[in-house]
Short mmCIF file of C-alpha atoms in Angstrom, two decimals:
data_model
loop_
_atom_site.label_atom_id
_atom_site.label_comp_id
_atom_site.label_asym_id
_atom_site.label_seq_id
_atom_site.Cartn_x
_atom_site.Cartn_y
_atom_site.Cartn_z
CA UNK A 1 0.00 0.00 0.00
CA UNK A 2 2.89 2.77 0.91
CA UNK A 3 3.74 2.06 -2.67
CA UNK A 4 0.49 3.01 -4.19
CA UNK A 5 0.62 6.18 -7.14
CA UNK A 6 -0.60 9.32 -5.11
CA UNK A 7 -3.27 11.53 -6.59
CA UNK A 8 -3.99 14.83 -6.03
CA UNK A 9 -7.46 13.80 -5.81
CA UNK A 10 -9.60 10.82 -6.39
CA UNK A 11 -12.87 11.66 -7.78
CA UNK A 12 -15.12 8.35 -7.11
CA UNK A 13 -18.33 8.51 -9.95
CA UNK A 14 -18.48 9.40 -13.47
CA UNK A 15 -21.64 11.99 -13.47
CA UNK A 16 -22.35 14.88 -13.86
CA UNK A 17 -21.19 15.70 -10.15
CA UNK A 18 -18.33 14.06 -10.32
CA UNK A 19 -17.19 14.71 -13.83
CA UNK A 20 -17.38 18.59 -13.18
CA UNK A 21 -15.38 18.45 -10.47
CA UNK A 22 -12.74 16.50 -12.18
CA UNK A 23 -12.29 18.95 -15.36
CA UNK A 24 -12.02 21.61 -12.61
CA UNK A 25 -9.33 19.97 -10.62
CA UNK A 26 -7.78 19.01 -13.90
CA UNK A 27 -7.50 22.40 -15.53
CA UNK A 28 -6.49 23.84 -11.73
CA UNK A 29 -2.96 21.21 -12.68
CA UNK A 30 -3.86 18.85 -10.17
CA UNK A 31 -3.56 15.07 -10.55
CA UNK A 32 -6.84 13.61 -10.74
CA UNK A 33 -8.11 10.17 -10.92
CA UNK A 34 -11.50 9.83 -12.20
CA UNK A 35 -13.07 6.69 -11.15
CA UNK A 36 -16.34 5.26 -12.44
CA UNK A 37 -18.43 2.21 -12.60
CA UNK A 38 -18.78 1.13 -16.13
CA UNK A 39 -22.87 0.35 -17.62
CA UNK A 40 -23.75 2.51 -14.98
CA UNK A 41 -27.11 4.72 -16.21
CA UNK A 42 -28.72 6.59 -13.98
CA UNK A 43 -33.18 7.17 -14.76
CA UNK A 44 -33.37 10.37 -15.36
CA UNK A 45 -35.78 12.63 -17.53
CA UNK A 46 -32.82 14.53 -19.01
CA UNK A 47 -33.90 18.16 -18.71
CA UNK A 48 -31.21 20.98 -18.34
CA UNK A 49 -32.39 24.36 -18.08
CA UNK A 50 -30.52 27.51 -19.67
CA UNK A 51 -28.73 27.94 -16.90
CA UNK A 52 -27.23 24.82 -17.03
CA UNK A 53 -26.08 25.10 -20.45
CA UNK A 54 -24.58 28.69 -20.11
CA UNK A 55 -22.75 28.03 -16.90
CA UNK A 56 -21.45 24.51 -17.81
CA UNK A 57 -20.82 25.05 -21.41
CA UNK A 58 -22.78 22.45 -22.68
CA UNK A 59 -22.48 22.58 -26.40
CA UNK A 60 -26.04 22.34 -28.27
CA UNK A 61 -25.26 18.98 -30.24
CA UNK A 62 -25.42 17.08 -26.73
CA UNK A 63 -28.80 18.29 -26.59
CA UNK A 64 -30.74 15.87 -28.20
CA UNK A 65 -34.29 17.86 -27.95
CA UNK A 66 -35.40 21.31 -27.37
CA UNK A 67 -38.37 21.64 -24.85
CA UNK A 68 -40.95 24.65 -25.39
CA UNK A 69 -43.58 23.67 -22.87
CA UNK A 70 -44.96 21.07 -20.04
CA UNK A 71 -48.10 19.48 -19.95
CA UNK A 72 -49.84 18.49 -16.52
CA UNK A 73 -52.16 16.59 -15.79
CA UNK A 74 -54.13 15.98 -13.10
CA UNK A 75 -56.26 12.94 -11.27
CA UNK A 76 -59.13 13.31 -13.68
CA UNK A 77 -57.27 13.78 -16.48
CA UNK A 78 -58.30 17.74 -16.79
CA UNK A 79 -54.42 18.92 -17.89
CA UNK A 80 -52.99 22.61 -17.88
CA UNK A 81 -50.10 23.31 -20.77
CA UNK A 82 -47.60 25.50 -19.26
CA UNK A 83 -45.86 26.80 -22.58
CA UNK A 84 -42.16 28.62 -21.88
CA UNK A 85 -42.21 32.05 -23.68
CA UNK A 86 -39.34 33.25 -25.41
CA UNK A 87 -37.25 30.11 -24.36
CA UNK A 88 -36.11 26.35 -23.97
CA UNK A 89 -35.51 23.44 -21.90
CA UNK A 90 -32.20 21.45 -22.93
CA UNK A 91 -33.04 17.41 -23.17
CA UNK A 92 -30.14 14.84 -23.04
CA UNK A 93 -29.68 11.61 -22.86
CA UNK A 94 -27.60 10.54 -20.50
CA UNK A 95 -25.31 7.66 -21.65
CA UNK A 96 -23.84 9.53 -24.02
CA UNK A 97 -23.99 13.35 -22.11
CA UNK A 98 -22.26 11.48 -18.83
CA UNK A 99 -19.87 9.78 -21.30
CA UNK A 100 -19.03 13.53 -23.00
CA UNK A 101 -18.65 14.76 -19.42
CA UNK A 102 -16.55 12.16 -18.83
CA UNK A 103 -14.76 12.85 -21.97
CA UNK A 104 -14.45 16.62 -21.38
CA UNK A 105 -12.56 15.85 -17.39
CA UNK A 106 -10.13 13.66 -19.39
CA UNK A 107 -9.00 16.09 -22.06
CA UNK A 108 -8.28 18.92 -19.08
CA UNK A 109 -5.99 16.21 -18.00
CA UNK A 110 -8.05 14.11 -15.67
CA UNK A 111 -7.12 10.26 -15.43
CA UNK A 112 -9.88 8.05 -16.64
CA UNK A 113 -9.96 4.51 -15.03
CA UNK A 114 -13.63 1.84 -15.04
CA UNK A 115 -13.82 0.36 -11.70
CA UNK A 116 -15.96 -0.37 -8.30
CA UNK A 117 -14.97 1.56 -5.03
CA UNK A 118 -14.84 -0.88 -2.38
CA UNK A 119 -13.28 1.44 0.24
CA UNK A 120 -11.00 3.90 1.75
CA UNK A 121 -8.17 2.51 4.20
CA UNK A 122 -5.36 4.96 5.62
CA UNK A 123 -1.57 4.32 5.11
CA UNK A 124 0.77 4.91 7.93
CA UNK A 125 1.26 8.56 7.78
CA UNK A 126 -2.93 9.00 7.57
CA UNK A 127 -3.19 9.53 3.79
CA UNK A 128 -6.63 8.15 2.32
CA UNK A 129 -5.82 4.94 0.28
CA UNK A 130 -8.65 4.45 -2.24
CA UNK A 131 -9.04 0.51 -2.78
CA UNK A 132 -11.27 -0.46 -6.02
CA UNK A 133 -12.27 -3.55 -8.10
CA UNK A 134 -10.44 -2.41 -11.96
CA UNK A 135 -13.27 -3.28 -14.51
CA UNK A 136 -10.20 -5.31 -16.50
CA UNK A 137 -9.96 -7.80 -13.68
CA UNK A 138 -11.91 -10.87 -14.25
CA UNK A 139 -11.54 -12.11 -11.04
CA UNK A 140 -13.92 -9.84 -8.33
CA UNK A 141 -11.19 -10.37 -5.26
CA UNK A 142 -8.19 -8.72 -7.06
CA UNK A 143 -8.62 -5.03 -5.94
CA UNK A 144 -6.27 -2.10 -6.49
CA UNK A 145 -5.48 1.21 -4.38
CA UNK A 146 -4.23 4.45 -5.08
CA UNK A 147 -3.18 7.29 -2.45
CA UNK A 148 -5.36 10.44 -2.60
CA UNK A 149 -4.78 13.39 -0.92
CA UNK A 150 -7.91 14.23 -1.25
CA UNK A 151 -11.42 12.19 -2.08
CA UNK A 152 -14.88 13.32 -3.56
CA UNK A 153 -17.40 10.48 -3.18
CA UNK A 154 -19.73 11.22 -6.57
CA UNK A 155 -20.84 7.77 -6.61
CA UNK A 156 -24.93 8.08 -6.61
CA UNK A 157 -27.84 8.52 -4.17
CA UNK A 158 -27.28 4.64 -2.49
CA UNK A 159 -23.07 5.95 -1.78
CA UNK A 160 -20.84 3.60 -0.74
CA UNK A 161 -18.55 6.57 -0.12
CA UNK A 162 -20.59 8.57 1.97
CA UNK A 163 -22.03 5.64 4.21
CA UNK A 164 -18.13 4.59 5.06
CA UNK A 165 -16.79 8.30 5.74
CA UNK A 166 -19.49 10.89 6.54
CA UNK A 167 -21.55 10.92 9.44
CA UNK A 168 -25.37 10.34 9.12
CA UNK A 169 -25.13 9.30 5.40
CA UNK A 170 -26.69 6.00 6.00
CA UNK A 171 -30.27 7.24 6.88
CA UNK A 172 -30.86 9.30 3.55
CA UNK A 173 -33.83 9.17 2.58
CA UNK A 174 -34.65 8.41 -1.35
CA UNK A 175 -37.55 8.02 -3.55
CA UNK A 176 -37.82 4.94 -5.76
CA UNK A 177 -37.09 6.16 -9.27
CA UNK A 178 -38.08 3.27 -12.46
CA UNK A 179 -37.96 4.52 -16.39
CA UNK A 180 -38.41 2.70 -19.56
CA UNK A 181 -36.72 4.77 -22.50
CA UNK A 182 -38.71 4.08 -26.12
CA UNK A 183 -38.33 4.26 -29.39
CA UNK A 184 -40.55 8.02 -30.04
CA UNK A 185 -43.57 7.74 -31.91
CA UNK A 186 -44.48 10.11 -34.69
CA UNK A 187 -46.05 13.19 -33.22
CA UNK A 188 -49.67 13.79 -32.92
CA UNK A 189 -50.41 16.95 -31.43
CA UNK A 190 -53.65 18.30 -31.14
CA UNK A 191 -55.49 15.01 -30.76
CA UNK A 192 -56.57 15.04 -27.13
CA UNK A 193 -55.10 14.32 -23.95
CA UNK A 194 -52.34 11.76 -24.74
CA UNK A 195 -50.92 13.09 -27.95
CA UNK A 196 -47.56 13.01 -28.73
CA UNK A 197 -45.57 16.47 -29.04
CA UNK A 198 -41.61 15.90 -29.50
CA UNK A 199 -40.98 19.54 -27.78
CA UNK A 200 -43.57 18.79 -24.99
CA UNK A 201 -42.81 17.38 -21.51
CA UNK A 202 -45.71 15.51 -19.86
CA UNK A 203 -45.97 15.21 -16.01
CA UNK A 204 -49.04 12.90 -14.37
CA UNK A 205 -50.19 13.65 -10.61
CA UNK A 206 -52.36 11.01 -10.70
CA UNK A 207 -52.34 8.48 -7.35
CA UNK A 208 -52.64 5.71 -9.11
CA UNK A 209 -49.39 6.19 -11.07
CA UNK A 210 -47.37 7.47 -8.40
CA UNK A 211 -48.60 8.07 -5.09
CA UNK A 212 -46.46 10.55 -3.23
CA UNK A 213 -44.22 11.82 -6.57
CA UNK A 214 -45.33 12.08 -10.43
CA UNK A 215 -44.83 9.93 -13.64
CA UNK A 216 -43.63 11.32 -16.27
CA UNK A 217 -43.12 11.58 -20.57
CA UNK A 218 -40.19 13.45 -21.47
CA UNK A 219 -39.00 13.08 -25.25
CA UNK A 220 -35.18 12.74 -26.11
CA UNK A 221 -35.70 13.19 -29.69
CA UNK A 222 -35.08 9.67 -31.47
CA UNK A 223 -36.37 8.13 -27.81
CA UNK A 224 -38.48 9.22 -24.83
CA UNK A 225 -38.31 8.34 -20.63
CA UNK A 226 -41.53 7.32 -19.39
CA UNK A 227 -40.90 7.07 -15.66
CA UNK A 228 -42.49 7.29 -12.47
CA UNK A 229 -41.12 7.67 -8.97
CA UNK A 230 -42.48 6.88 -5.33
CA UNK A 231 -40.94 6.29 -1.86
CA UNK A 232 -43.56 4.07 -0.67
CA UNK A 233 -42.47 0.81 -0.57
CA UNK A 234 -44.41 -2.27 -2.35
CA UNK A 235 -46.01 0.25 -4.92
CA UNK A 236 -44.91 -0.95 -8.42
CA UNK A 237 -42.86 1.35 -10.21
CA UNK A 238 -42.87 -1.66 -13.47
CA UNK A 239 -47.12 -1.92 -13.27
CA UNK A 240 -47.69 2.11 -13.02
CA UNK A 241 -45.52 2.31 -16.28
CA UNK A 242 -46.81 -0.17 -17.43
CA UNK A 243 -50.48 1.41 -16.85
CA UNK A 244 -49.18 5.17 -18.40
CA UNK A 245 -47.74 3.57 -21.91
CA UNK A 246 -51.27 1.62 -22.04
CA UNK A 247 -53.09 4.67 -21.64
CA UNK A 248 -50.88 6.68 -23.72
CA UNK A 249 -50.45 4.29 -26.62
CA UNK A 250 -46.99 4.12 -26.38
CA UNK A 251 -46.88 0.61 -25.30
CA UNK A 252 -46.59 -0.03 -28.76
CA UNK A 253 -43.58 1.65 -28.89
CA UNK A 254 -40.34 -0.66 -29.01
CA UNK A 255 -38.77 -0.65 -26.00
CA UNK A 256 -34.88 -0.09 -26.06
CA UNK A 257 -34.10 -0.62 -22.34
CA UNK A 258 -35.35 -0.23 -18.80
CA UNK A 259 -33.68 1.55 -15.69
CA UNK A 260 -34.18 2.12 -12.25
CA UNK A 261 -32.57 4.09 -9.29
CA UNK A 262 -32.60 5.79 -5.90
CA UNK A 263 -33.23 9.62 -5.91
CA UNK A 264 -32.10 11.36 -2.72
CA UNK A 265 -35.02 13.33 -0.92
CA UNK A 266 -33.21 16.30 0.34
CA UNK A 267 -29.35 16.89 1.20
CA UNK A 268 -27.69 15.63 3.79
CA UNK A 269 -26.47 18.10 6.66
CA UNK A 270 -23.34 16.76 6.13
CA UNK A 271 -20.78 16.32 3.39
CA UNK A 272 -17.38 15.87 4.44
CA UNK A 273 -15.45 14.06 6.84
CA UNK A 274 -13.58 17.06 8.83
CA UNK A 275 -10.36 15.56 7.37
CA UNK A 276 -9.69 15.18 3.31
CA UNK A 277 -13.07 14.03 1.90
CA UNK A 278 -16.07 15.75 0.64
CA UNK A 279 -19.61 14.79 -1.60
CA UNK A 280 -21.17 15.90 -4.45
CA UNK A 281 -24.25 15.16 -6.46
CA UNK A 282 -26.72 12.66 -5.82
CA UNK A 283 -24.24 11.62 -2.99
CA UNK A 284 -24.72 14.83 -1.09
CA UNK A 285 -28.79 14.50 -1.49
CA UNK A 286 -28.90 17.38 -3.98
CA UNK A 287 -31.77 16.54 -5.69
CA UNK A 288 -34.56 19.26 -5.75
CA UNK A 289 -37.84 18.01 -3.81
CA UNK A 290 -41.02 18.22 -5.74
CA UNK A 291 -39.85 18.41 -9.27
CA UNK A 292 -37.08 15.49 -9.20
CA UNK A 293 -34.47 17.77 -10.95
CA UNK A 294 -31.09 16.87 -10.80
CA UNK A 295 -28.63 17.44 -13.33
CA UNK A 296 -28.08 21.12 -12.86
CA UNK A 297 -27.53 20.94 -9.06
CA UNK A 298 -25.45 18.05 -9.94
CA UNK A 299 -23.57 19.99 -11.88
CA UNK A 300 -23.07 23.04 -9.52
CA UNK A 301 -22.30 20.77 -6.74
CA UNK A 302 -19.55 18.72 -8.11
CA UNK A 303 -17.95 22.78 -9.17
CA UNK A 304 -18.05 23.71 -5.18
CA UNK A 305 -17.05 20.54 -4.48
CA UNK A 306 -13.82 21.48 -6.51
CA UNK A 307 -13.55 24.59 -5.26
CA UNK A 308 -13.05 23.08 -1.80
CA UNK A 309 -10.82 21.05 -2.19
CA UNK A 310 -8.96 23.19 -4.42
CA UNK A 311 -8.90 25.07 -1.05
CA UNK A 312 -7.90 22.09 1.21
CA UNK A 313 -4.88 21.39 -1.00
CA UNK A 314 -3.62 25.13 -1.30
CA UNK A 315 -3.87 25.71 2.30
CA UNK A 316 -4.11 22.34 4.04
CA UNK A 317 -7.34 23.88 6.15
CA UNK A 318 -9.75 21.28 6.51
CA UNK A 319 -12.26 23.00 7.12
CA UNK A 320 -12.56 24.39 3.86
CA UNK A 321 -14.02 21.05 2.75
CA UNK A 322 -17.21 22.16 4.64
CA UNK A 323 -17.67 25.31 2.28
CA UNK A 324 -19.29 22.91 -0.58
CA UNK A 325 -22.22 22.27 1.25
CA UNK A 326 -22.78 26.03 2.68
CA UNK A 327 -21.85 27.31 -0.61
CA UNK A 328 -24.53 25.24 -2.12
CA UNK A 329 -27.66 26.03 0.88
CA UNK A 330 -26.69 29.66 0.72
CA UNK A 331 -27.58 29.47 -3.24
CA UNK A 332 -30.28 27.19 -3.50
CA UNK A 333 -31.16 25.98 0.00
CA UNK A 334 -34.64 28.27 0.01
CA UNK A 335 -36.01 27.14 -3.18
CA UNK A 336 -35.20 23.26 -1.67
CA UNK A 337 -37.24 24.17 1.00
CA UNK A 338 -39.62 25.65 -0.47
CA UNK A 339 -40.05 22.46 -3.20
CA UNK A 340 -40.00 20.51 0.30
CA UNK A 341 -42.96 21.98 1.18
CA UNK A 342 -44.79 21.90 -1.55
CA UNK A 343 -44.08 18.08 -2.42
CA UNK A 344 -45.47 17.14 1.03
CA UNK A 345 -48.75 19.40 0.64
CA UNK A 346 -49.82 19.12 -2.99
CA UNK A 347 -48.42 15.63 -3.29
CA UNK A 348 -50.32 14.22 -0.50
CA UNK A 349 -53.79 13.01 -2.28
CA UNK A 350 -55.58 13.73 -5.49
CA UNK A 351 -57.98 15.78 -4.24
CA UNK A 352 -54.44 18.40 -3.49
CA UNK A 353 -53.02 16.95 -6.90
CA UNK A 354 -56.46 18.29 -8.54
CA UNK A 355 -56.03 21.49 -7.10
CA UNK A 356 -52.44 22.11 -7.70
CA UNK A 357 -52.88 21.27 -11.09
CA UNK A 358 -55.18 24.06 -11.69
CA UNK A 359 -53.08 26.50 -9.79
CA UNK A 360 -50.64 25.71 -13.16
CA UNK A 361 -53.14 27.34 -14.88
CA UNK A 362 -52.58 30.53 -13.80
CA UNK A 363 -50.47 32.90 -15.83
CA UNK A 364 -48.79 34.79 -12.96
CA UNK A 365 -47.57 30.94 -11.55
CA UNK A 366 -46.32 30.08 -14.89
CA UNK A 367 -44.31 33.07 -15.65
CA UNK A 368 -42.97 32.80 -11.98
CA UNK A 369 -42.11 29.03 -12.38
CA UNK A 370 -40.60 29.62 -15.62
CA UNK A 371 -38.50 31.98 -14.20
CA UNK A 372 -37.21 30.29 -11.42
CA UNK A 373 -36.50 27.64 -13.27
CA UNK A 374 -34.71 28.57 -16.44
CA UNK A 375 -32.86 30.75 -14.40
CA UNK A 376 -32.27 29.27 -11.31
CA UNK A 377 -33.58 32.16 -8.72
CA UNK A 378 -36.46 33.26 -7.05
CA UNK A 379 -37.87 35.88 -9.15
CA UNK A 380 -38.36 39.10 -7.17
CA UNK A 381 -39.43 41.83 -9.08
CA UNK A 382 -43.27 41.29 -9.24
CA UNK A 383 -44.27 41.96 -6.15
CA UNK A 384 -48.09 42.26 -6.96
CA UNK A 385 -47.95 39.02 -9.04
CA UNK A 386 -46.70 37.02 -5.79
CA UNK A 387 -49.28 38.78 -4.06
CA UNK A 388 -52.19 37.43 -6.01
CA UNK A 389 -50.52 33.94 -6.14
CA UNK A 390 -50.25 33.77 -2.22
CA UNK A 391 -53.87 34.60 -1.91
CA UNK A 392 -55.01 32.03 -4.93
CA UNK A 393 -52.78 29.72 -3.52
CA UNK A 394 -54.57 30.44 0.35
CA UNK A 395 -57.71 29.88 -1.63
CA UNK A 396 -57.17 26.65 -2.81
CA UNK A 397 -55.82 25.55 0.41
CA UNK A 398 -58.81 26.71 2.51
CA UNK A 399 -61.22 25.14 -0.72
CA UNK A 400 -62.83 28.79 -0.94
CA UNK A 401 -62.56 28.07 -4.63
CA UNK A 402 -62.82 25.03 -6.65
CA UNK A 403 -60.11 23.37 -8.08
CA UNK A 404 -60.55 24.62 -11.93
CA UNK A 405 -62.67 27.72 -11.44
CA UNK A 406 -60.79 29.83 -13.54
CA UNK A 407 -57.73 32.26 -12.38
CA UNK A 408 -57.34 36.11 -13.07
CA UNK A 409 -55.25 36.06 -16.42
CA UNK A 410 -52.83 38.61 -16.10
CA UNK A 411 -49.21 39.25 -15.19
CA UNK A 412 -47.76 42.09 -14.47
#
C-alpha cells in the first residue's frame, strides 16, 4: 500500500457531479483520478435548463431535444399546458452526455480509469488509500489502491462513499425512481389528452401512477423516458408504467431498455469528513424536492465541491471542505425548502393533486415558475404578481374556490 501512485485527488463517480469536479481539478494542474463504474445509467428525464447550459458550457449537439412547454395533468385527467415564452428546456440523454462529461474531465488532464470503489483505508502517515475492483480484472477479489490526498465520493444517491466516511449518510432518505426509454412515436399533437408532441414534456399527478411523486413523458428526440417515482415501498414502479404507456399508446412503442434508481429526498447536513473528503451530487442528497431535478444541481455541486478542495490542498485547512455544502444552501437551500414543502402538501392526495394542477393554470404561476427555473432564482421583481398567487394559492388551500374555477389572467 505505501507504494500506491498518489493523486492529487480521487474523484469516485463518473456523473455529472463528479465529472465537473474532475475537469475543474484538472484544468487547476492537479492530478486527478476519475473513477467510475462502467454500464452505470442513472433514470433520469434529461432536462437541463438555460442555466445549465450557459454556466457549464454544454455545447447544443449534446442536446438531443429542445423543450418549449410542459403538460400536466391531473387525477381526472383535466391537464394545464404551461408553454415557456421566449425560451427552452435542454433534453439529453444521459449515456452519451455522462460519457461527453466524462470525456471533457479527461482532455483537461483528468485520469480516466472503469472500476468499483470498495473502500478507503489509511496508510501509515494518515493519507486516504482508495481501494477499487479495476473493470479489466476478471476475477472480483483482485482489488487495487491508489493514495489520494484528497477524495470526492460522486458515486450516486445509495453511496458507498458517503455511508463509510461521513456521518449520518446511512439514513438518507430516497424516492424509488423506475424509467423505460422508447423508441418516439411520430407526433400527434392536437389530438386530445395523450398526444404526442416531441418539444412537450408531460408530467401525471395522478395516485394511481405514483402516489407521493409524479410519472412522467419526457421526449429525447429519437427516444423518450416514461418514468415514475415513489418512496412508498411495495407500490410498483414496473405496473404504473406499465399502466401510463397503455393509456398513452406508447406501449406499442419498441422498447430499447429499462432503468431504475434511488433519488435522494433532500441533502444531507453533512458532506465531508472534517479531514480530506467531501460529496457531491446525488451523494450529497442534492436533488430538488417536488420536481425530481437533478442534473443542474449536480452539476453546480460537483464545481463547489472542486472549489473546496482546491482550497484544502492550497492551504491544508480542513475546514474548507465544509464550504461545498454552505456554498450550495446559501444558493439554493430556500427554493429546496420551499419544493420541500410543496411536495409534502400538494403531493399528498388527489384531491391536493387536482387542485395544484389548476393553480398551473394561472399565468402569474407560470411566468414565476418559468422563471425560477430557467434561471435558477427566485424571481423578485413582481411583487403584486406574488401577491395574487399567495392569496389564490390560500384559496385553494382553505377550498374557498374550486379546483378549476378559472384564475385572473394577467401578469404584471
Amino acid at each position: 500500500m505505501a507504494n500506491s501512485e498518489t493523486y492529487d485527488v480521487v474523484v469516485v463517480g463518473g456523473g455529472p457531479a463528479g465529472a465537473t469536479a474532475a475537469t475543474d481539478l484538472a484544468k487547476r494542474n492537479r492530478k486527478v483520478l476519475l473513477l467510475d463504474r462502467p454500464g452505470r445509467i442513472k433514470p433520469c428525464g434529461g432536462a437541463i435548463p438555460p442555466k445549465a447550459i450557459e454556466e457549464f458550457e454544454i455545447p447544443d449537439e449534446q442536446l438531443v431535444a429542445k423543450i418549449g412547454s410542459a403538460r400536466m395533468v391531473a387525477p381526472s385527467d383535466r391537464h394545464v399546458d404551461m408553454p415557456i415564452n421566449g425560451g427552452y428546456v435542454g433534453m439529453v440523454d444521459r449515456e452519451p452526455f455522462d460519457e461527453w462529461l466524462r470525456e471533457r474531465a479527461a482532455s483537461a488532464g483528468a485520469e480516466r480509469r472503469n472500476g468499483t470503489f470498495t473502500r478507503v483505508l489509511r496508510d501509515t502517515d494518515g493519507t486516504a488509500l482508495v481501494e477499487f475492483r479495476p473493470a479489466e480484472a476478471g476475477d472480483r477479489s483482485v482489488t487495487e489502491t491508489v493514495r489520494a490526498r484528497a477524495v470526492i465520493g460522486a458515486d450516486g444517491a445509495m453511496s458507498s462513499v458517503a455511508k463509510q466516511c461521513v456521518p449520518g449518510a446511512k439514513e438518507l432518505p430516497h424516492v424509488a425512481a423506475y424509467h423505460e426509454i422508447v423508441r418516439s412515436p411520430a407526433p400527434t399533437s392536437g389530438k386530445g389528452l395523450h398526444d404526442f408532441d416531441p418539444t412537450r414534456c408531460d408530467v401525471y399527478y395522478q395516485g394511481k401512477l405514483s402516489p407521493d411523486f409524479y410519472a412522467w413523458i419526457f421526449p429525447h428526440g429519437d427516444t423518450t423516458s416514461i418514468g415514475v417515482g415513489t418512496e412508498l415501498k411495495g407500490f410498483s414502479l414496473h405496473d404504473a408504467v406499465d399502466q401510463l404507456r397503455k393509456e398513452t399508446g406508447l406501449d406499442q412503442c419498441e422498447t430499447l431498455r429499462r432503468e431504475g434508481a434511488p433519488i435522494p429526498l433532500h441533502p444531507l447536513k453533512k458532506w465531508d469528513n472534517d479531514r480530506d473528503l467531501v460529496l457531491a451530487g446525488d451523494a450529497a442528497g442534492v436533488v430538488a424536492p417536488a420536481s425530481g431535478e437533478g442534473i443542474y444541481y449536480a452539476l453546480v455541486g460537483g464545481r463547489l465541491a472542486g472549489d473546496a478542495v482546491e482550497e484544502l490542498l492550497a492551504t491544508g485547512n480542513t475546514k474548507a471542505l465544509a464550504n461545498a455544502r454552505k456554498r450550495f444552501m446559501k444558493a439554493h437551500g430556500r427554493v429546496f425548502w420551499i419544493l420541500g414543502i410543496m411536495q409534502r402538501f400538494w403531493y399528498k392526495s388527489d384531491k391536493r393533486r387536482e387542485r395544484f394542477v389548476s393553480l398551473c393554470d394561472d399565468p402569474d404561476i407560470q411566468h414565476l415558475t418559468w422563471e425560477a427555473y430557467m434561471h435558477k432564482r427566485l424571481v423578485r421583481a413582481k411583487p403584486a404578481a406574488h401577491l395574487r398567487i399567495f392569496l389564490k394559492d390560500m384559496a385553494h388551500l382553505l377550498g374557498i374556490v374550486s379546483p378549476w374555477q378559472k384564475a385572473e389572467r394577467r401578469v404584471d
